Short mmCIF file of C-alpha atoms in Angstrom, two decimals:
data_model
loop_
_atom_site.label_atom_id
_atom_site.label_comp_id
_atom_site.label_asym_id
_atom_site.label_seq_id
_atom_site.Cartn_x
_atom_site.Cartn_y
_atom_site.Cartn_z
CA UNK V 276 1.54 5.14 -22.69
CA UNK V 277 -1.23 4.37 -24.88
CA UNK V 278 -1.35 1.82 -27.37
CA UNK V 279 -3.19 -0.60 -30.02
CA UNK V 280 -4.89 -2.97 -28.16
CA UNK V 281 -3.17 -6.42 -28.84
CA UNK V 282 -5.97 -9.40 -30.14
CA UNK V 283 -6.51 -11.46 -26.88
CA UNK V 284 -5.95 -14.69 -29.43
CA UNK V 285 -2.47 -13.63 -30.08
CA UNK V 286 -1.16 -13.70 -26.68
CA UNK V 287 -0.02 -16.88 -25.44
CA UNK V 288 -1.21 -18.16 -22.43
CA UNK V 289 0.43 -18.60 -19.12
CA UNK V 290 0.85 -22.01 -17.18
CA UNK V 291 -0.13 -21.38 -13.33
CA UNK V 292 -0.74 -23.64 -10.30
CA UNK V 293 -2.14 -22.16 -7.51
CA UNK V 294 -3.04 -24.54 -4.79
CA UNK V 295 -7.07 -23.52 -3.73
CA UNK V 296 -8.08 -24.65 -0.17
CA UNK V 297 -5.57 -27.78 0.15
CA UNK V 298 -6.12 -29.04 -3.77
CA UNK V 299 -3.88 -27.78 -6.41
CA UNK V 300 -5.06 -26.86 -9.61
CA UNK V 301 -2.75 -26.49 -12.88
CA UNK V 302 -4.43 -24.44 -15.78
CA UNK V 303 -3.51 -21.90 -18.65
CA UNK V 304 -4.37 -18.70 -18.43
CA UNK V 305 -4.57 -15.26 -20.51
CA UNK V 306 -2.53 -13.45 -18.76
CA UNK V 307 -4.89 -10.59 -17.85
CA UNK V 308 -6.61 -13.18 -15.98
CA UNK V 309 -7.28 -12.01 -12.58
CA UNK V 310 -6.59 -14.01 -9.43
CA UNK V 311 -10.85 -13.90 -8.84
CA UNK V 312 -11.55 -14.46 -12.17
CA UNK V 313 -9.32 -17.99 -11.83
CA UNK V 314 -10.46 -18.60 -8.89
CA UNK V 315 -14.28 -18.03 -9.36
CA UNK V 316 -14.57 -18.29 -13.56
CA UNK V 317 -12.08 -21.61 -13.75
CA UNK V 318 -12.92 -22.97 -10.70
CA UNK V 319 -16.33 -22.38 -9.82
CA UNK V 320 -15.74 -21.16 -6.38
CA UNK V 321 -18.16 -18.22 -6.57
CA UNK V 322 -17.78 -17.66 -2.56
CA UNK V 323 -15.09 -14.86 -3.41
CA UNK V 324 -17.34 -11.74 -4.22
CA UNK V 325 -16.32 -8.74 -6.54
CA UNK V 326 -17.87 -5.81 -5.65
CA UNK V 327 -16.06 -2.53 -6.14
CA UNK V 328 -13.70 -3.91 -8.65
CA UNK V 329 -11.47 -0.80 -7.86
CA UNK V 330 -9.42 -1.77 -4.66
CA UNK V 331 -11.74 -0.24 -2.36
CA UNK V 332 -14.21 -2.88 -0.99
CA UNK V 333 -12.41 -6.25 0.41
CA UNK V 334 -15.74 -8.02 -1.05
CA UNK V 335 -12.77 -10.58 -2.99
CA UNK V 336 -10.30 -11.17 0.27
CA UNK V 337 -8.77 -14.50 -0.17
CA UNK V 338 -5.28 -15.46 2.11
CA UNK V 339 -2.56 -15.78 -0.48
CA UNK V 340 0.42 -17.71 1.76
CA UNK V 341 -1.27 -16.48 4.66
CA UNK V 342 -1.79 -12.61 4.08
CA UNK V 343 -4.82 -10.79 3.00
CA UNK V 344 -4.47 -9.61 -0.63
CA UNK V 345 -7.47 -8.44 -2.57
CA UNK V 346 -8.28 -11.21 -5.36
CA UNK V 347 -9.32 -8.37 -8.00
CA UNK V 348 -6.07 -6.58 -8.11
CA UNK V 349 -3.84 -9.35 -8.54
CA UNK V 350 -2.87 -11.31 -11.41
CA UNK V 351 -3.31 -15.09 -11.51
CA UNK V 352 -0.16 -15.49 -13.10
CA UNK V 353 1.23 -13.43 -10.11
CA UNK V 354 0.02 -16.22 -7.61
CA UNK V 355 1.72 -18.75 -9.38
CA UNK V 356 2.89 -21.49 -7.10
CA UNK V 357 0.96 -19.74 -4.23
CA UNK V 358 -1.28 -21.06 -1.60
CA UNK V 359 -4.71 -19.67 -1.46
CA UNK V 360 -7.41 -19.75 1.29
CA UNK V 361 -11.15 -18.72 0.05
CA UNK V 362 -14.16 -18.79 2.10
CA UNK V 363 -15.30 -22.11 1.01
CA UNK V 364 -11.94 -23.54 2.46
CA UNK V 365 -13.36 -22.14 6.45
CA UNK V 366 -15.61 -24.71 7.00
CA UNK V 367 -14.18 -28.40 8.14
CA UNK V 368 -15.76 -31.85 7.89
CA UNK V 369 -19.50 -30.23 7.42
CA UNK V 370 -18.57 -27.83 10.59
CA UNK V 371 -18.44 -23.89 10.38
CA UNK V 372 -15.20 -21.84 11.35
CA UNK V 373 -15.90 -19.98 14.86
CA UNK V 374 -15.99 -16.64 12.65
CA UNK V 375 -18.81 -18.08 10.19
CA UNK V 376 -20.43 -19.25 13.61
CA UNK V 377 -19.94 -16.23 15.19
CA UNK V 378 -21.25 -13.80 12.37
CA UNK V 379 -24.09 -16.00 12.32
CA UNK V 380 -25.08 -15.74 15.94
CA UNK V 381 -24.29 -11.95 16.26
CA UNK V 382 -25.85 -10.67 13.05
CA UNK V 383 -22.86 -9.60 11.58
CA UNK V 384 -24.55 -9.61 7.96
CA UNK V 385 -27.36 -8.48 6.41
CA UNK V 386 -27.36 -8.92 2.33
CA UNK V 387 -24.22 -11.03 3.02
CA UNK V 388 -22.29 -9.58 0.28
CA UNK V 389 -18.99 -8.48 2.01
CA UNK V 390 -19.06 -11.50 3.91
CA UNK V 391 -16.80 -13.81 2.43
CA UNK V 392 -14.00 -10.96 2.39
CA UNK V 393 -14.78 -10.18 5.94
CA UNK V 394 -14.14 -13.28 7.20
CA UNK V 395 -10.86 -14.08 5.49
CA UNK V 396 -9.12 -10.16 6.48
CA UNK V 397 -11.18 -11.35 10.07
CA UNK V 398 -9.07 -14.51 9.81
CA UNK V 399 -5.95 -12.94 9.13
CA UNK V 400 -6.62 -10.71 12.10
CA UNK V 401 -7.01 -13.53 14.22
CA UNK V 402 -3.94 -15.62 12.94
CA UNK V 403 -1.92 -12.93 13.78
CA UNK V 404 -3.30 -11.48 17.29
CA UNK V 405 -5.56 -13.68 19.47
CA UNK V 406 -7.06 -11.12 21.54
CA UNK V 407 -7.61 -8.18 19.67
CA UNK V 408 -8.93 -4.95 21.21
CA UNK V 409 -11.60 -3.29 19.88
CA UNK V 410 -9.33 -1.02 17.95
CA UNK V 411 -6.99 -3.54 16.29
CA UNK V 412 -10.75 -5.62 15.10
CA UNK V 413 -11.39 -2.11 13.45
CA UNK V 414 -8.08 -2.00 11.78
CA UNK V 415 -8.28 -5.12 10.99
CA UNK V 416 -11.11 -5.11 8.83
CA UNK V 417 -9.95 -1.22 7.53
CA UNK V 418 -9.86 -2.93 4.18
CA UNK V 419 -13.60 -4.39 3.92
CA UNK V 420 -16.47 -2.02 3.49
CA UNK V 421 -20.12 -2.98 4.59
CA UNK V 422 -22.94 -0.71 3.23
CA UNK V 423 -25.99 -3.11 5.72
CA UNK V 424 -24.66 -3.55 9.27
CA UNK V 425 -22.91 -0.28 10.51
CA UNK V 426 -20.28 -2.63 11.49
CA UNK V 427 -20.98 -3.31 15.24
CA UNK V 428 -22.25 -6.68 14.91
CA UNK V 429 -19.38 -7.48 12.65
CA UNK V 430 -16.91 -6.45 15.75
CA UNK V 431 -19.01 -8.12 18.20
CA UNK V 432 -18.67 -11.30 15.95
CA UNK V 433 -15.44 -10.91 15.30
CA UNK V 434 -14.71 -10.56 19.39
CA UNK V 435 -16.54 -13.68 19.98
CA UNK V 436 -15.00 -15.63 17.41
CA UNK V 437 -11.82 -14.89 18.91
CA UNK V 438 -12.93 -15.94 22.22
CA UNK V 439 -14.33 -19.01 21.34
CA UNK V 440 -10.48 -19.49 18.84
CA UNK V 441 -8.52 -19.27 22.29
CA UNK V 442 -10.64 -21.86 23.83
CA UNK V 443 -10.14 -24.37 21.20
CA UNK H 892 -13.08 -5.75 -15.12
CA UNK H 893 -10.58 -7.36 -17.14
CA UNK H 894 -7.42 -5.39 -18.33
CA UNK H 895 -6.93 -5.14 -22.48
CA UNK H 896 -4.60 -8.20 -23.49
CA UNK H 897 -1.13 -7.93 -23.51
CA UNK H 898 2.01 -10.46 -22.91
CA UNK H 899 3.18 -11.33 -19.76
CA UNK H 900 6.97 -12.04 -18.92
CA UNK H 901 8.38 -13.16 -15.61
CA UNK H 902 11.76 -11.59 -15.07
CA UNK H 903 14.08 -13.82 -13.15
CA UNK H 904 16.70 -11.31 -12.60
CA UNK H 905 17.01 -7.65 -12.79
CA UNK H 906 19.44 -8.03 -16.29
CA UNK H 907 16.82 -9.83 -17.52
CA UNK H 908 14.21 -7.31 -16.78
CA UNK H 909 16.00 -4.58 -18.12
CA UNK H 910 17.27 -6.40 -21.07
CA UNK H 911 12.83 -7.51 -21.53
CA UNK H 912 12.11 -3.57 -20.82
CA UNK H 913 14.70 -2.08 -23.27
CA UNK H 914 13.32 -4.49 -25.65
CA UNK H 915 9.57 -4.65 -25.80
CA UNK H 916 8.68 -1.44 -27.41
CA UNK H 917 7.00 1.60 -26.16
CA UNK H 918 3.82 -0.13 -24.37
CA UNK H 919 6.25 -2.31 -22.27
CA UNK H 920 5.27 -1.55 -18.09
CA UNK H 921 7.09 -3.39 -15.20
CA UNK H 922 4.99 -4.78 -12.47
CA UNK H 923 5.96 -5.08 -9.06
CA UNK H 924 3.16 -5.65 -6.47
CA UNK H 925 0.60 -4.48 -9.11
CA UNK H 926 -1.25 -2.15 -6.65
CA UNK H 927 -1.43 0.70 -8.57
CA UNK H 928 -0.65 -0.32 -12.58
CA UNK H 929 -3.16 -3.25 -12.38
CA UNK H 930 -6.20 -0.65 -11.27
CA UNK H 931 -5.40 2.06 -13.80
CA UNK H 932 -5.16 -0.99 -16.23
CA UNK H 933 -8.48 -2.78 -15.42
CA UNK H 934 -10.38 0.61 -15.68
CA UNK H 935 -8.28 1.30 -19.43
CA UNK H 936 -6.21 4.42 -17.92
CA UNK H 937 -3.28 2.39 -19.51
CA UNK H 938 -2.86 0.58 -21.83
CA UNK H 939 0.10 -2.27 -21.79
CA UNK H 940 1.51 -4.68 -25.14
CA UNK H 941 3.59 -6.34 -22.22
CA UNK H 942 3.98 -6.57 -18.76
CA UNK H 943 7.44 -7.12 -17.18
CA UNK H 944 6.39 -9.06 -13.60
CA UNK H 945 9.57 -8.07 -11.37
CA UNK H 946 8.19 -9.61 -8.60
CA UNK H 947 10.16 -13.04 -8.54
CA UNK H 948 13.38 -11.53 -8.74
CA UNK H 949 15.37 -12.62 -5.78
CA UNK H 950 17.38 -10.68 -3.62
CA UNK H 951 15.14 -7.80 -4.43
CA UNK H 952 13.25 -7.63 -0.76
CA UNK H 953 15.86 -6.95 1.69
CA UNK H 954 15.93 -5.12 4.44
CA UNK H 955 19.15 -4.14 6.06
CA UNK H 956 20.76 -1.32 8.25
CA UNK H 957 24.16 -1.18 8.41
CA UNK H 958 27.42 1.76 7.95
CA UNK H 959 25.01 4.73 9.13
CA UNK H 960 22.32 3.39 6.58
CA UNK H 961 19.25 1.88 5.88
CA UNK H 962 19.02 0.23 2.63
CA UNK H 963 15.24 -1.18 1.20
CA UNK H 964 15.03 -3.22 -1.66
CA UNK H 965 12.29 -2.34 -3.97
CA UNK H 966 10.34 -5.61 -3.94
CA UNK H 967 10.03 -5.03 0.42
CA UNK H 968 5.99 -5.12 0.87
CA UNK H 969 4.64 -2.22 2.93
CA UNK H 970 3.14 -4.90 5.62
CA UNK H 971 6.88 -6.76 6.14
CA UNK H 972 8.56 -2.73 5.82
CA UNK H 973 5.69 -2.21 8.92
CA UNK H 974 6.53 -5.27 10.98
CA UNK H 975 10.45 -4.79 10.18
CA UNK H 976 13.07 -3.54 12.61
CA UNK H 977 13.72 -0.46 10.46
CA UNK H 978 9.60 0.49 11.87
CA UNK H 979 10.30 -0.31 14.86
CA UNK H 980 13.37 1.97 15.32
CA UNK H 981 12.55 4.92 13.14
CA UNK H 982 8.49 5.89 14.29
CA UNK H 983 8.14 7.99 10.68
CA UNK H 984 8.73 4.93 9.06
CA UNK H 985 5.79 2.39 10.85
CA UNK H 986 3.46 5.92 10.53
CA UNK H 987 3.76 5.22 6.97
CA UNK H 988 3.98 1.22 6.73
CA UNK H 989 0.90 0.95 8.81
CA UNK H 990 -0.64 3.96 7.23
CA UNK H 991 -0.30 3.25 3.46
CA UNK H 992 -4.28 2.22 1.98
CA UNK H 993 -5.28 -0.90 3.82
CA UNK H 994 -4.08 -4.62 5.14
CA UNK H 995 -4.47 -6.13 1.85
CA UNK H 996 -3.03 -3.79 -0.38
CA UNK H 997 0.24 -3.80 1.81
CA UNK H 998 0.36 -7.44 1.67
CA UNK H 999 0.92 -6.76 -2.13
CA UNK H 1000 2.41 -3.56 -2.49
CA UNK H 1001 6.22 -2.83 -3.06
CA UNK H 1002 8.17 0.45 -1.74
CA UNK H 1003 9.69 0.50 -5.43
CA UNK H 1004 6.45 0.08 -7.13
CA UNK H 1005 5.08 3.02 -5.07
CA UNK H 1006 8.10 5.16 -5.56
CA UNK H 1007 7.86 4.36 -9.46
CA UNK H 1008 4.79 5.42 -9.86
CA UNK H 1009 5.41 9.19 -9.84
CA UNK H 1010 2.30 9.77 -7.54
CA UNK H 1011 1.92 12.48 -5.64
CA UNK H 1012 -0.59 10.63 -3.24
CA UNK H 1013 1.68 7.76 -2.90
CA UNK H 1014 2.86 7.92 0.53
CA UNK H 1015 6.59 6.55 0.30
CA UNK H 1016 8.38 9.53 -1.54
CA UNK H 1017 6.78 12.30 0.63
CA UNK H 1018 8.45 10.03 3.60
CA UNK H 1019 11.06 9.26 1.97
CA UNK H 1020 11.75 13.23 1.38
CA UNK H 1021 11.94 13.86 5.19
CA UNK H 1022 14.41 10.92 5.57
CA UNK H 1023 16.45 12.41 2.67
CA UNK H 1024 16.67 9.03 0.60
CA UNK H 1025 18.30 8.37 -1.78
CA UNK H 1026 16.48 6.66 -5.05
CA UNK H 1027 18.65 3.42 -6.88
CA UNK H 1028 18.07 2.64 -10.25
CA UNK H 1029 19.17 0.20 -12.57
CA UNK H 1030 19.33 0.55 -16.09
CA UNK H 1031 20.60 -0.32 -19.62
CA UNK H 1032 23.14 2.72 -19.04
CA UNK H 1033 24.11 0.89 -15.40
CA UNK H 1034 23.34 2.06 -11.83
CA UNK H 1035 22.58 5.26 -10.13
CA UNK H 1036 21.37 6.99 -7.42
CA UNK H 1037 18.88 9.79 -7.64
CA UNK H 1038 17.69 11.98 -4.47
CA UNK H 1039 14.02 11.33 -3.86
CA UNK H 1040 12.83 14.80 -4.13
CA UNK H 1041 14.70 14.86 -7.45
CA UNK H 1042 12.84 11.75 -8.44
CA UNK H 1043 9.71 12.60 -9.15
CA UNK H 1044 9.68 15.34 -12.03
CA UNK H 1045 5.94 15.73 -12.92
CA UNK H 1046 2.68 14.16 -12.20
CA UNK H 1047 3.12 10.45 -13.16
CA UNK H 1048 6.54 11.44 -14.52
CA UNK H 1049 9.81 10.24 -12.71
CA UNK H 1050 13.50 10.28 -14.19
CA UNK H 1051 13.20 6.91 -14.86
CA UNK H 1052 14.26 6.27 -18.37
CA UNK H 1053 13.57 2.99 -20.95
CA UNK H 1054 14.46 0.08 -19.50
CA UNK H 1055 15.15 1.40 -16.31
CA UNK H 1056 13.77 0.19 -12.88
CA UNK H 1057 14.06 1.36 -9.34
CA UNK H 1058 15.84 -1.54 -7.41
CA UNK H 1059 15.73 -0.11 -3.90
CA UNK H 1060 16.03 2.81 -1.79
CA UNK H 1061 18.50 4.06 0.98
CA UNK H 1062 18.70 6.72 3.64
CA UNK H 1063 21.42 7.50 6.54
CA UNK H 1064 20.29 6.03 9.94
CA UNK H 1065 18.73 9.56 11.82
CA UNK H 1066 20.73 10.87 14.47
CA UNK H 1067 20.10 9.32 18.25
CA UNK H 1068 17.27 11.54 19.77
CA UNK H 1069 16.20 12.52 16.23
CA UNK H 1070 12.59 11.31 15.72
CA UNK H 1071 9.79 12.47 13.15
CA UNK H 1072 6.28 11.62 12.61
CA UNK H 1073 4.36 11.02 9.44
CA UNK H 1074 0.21 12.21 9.25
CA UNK H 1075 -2.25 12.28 6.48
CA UNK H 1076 -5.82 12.71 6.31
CA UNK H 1077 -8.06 10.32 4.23
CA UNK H 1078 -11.46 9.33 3.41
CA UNK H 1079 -11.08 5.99 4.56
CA UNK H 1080 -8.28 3.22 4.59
CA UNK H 1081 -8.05 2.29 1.05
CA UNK H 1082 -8.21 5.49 -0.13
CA UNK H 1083 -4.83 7.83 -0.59
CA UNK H 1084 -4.33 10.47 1.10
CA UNK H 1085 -6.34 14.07 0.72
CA UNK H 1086 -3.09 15.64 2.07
CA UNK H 1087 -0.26 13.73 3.78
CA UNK H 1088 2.83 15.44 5.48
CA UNK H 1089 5.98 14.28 6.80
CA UNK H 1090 8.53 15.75 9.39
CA UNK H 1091 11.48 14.50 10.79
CA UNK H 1092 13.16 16.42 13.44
CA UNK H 1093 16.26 16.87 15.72
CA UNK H 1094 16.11 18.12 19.21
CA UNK H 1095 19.17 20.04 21.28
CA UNK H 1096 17.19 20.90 24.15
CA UNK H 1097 14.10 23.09 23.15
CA UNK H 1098 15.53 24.22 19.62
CA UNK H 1099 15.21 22.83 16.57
CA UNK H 1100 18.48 21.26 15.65
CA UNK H 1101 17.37 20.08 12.15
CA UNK H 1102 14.27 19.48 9.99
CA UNK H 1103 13.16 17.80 7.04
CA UNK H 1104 9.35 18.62 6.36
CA UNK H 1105 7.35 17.07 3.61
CA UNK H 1106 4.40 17.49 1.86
CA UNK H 1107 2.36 14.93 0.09
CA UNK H 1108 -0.73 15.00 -2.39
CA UNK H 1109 -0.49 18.21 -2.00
CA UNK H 1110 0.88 19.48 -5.85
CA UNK H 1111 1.63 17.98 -8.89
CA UNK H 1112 4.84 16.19 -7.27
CA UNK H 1113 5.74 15.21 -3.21
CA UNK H 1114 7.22 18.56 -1.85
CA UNK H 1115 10.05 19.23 -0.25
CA UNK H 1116 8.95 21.86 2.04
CA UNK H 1117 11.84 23.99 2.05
CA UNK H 1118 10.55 27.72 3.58
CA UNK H 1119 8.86 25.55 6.24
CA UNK H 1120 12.43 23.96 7.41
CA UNK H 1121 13.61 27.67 7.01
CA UNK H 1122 11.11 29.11 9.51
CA UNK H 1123 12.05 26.26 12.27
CA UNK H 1124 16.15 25.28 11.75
CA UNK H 1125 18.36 26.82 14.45
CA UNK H 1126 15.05 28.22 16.33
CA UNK H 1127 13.72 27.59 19.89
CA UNK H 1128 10.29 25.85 19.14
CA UNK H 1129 7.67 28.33 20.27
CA UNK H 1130 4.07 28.38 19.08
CA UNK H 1131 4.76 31.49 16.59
CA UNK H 1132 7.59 29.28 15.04
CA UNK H 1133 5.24 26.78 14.50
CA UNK H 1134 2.73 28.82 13.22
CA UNK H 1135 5.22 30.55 10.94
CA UNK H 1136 6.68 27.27 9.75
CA UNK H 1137 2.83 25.71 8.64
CA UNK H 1138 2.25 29.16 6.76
CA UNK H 1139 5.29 28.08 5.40
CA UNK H 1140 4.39 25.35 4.24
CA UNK H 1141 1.02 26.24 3.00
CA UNK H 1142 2.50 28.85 0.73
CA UNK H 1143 4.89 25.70 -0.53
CA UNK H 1144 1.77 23.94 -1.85
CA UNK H 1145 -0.02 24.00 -4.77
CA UNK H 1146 -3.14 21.34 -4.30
CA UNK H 1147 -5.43 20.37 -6.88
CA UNK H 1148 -9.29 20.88 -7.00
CA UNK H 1149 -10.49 17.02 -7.25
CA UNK H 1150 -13.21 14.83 -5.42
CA UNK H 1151 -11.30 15.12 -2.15
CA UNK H 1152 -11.51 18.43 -1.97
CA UNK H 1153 -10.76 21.82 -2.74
CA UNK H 1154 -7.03 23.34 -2.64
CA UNK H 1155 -8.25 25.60 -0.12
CA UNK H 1156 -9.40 22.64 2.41
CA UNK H 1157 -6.61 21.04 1.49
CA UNK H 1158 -4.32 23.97 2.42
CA UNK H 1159 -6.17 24.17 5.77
CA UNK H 1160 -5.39 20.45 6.18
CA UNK H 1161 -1.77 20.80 5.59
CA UNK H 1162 -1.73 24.01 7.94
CA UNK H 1163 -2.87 21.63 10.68
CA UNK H 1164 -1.04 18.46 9.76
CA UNK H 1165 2.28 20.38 9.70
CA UNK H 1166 1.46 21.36 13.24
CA UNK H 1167 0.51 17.99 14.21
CA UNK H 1168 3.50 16.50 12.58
CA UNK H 1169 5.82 18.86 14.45
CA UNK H 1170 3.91 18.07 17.97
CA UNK H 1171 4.33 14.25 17.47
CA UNK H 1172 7.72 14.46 16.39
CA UNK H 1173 8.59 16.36 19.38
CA UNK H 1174 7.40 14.78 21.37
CA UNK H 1175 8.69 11.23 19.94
CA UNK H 1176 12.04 13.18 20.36
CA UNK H 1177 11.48 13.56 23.93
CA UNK H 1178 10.77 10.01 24.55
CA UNK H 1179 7.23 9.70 24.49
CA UNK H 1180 5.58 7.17 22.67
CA UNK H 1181 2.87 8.07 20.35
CA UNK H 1182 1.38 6.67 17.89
CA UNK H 1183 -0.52 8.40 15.08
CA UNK H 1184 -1.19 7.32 11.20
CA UNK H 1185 -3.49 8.15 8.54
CA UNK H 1186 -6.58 9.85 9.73
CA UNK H 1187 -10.20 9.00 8.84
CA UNK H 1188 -12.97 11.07 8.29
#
């Protein structure tokens, strides 16, 4: 269904507010505005990576009302009213999240790029299983490639985070 | 990557996005979970004037068995369809809900959108073609239902018509003992399937009662695999049936030669997943829990 591309000046915008990390933020938006686009381009959060830019990579994971979705294949306009959790919105009072800790202290990065998206799909691993075995860490990062670490010092971090959660 | 412009409208019911649809013109798309339209639009495979965002439309999400049915609506993500009672009674179904691309893409993605999208790799309609669903759509013209293996005409094609959207899907509740089993082979989570296949089976004592076997990314539609049923209804399950049946099937198939692989390792794959399929499904009918998904290289 192809057709004549439509002058981005003629479209009218769309109103959205997404609450980021516990502050809501009202803007307009062209509507082919992607949810990592708003969130990094309007609101400077640059933690939220895009790397594949195709759906593959989980580089641009962000918790939208609690669930991993992948920031680059979502509209803003689709978040709308939504509640989003980036990777800046981990850390508390000046302290690191157990799984920033815990990646830190187990080498579970190396150029850091897929970080931020590993720990928010780690996250929503966590929030949803305490104790995860080895397998259910794997599938729980299925959606987040890593082209550095071979991936065993994210599970290992991943495994302690969790260990040090269920303490706390 | 940004999408080319185009108008965004947020359909509050589904009269109002059939009445936006019908209206819009030729470049008008509806968007449900925007898993697959809003990738082919970012890299410029499509091209949209306006974009018809179904996904606030109440109502639309439900998931309910009842009357010797199941009945999905369109809008059900594939992670709530995985942790959903419907999963956890019929094991076909969480094969696929769990197996579809990755966590975050079934956080997003809709049942309906993935039926609509005339796919062959999509993984719903090759399921959906073992559980012999039944496709509803809602239109200018009114409501009907369409069989899923008639739903799908042509590569990206479906019978949809202007203005018309998918608003759910239903299938009668399998017989007690029946049990099935859904296996692909992939490159890795988010990618779709190289070949998928689907088989849902009923047991009286060692025979094959019924079948329903499916084939996915395997042609230019799903496939209802026909010859393969043929080979195992009515017969005691031995290892030539099987054999017979996934020759069957093979000869059903018609892959295409693309970056995951040739039709000929593709036929090889579906050779083995049929067997597979038939194994786990057997076994499920026995009792036995099992649990099986998507494969990884």
């Amino acid at each position: 269904m192809s057709t004549t591309e439509t002058a981005a000046q003629d479209i009218p915008k769309v109103a959205v507010e997404i609450t980021v990390n516990g502050q809501s933020y009202r803007r307009e938006v062209e509507p082919r505005t992607l949810l990592v686009q708003f969130i990094r381009e309007e609101l400077r959060l640059t933690g939220t990576h895009i790397g594949c830019d195709t759906t593959y990579c989980g580089a641009c994971t962000i918790l939208l009302d609690g669930e991993p979705v992948k920031s680059c294949t979502m509209l803003a306009a689709q978040a709308d009213g939504g509640e989003v959790l980036t990777v800046e919105g981990l850390e508390k009072d000046g302290e690191l999240h157990p799984l920033q800790t815990a990646f830190s202290e187990h080498h579970g990065l190396q150029c850091g790029y897929c970080t931020p998206g590993m720990l928010m799909s780690s996250l929503a691993l966590l929030q949803n299983n305490a104790s995860p075995t080895e397998k259910q860490i794997r599938k729980g990062i299925q959606g987040n490639l890593c082209r550095c670490t071979g991936y065993h010092n994210i599970f290992k971090a991943i495994e302690a985070a969790a260990a040090e959660m269920r303490e706390d | 990557m940004y999408p080319a412009p185009f108008n965004y409208h947020r359909a509050g019911s589904v009269a109002e996005a059939i009445s936006l649809l019908s209206n819009l013109g030729d470049g008008v798309r509806a968007l449900a979970g925007g898993q697959s339209l809003l990738v082919l639009l970012k890299a410029r495979f499509d091209t949209v004037t306006d974009l018809v965002d179904l996904g606030r439309i109440r109502g639309l999400d439900g998931i309910e068995a009842g009357n010797g049915e199941y009945r999905i609506g369109a809008l059900a993500t594939h992670a709530r369809l995985a942790r959903s009672p419907v999963a956890e009674a019929i094991p076909i179904f969480q094969d696929a809900a769990n197996g579809i691309a990755d966590n975050q893409v079934r956080s997003r993605g809709t049942i309906g959108g993935n039926v609509s999208s005339g796919d062959p790799s999509c993984d719903w309609p090759t399921l959906l073609i073992a559980l012999d669903a039944q496709v509803h759509c809602e239109g200018p013209d009114g409501k009907r239902a369409v069989p899923v293996n008639e739903f799908v005409e042509d590569l990206y094609l479906t019978v949809l018509g202007d203005g018309e959207i998918v608003t759910g899907i239903s299938f009668p509740a399998p017989e007690k003992g029946a049990a099935g089993a859904y296996v692909g082979f992939k490159r890795c989570a988010p990618a779709y399937p190289t070949t998928s296949v689907g088989v849902q089976l009923t047991m009286d004592g060692d025979d094959c009662k019924d079948v329903r076997v499916s084939l996915g990314s395997s042609g230019l539609t799903p496939i209802h695999a026909t010859g393969a049923e043929a080979e195992l209804r009515g017969k005691l399950l031995t290892d030539d049936v099987i054999v017979r049946a996934a020759d069957a099937a093979v000869a059903e198939s018609d892959p295409i030669d693309d970056q995951r692989g040739t039709p000929e390792f593709k036929q090889l794959l579906i050779n083995t997943l049929v067997k597979r399929g038939i194994g786990v499904a057997r076994r499920r009918c026995a009792g036995e829990q099992v649990e099986v998904s998507h494969e990884y290289y």
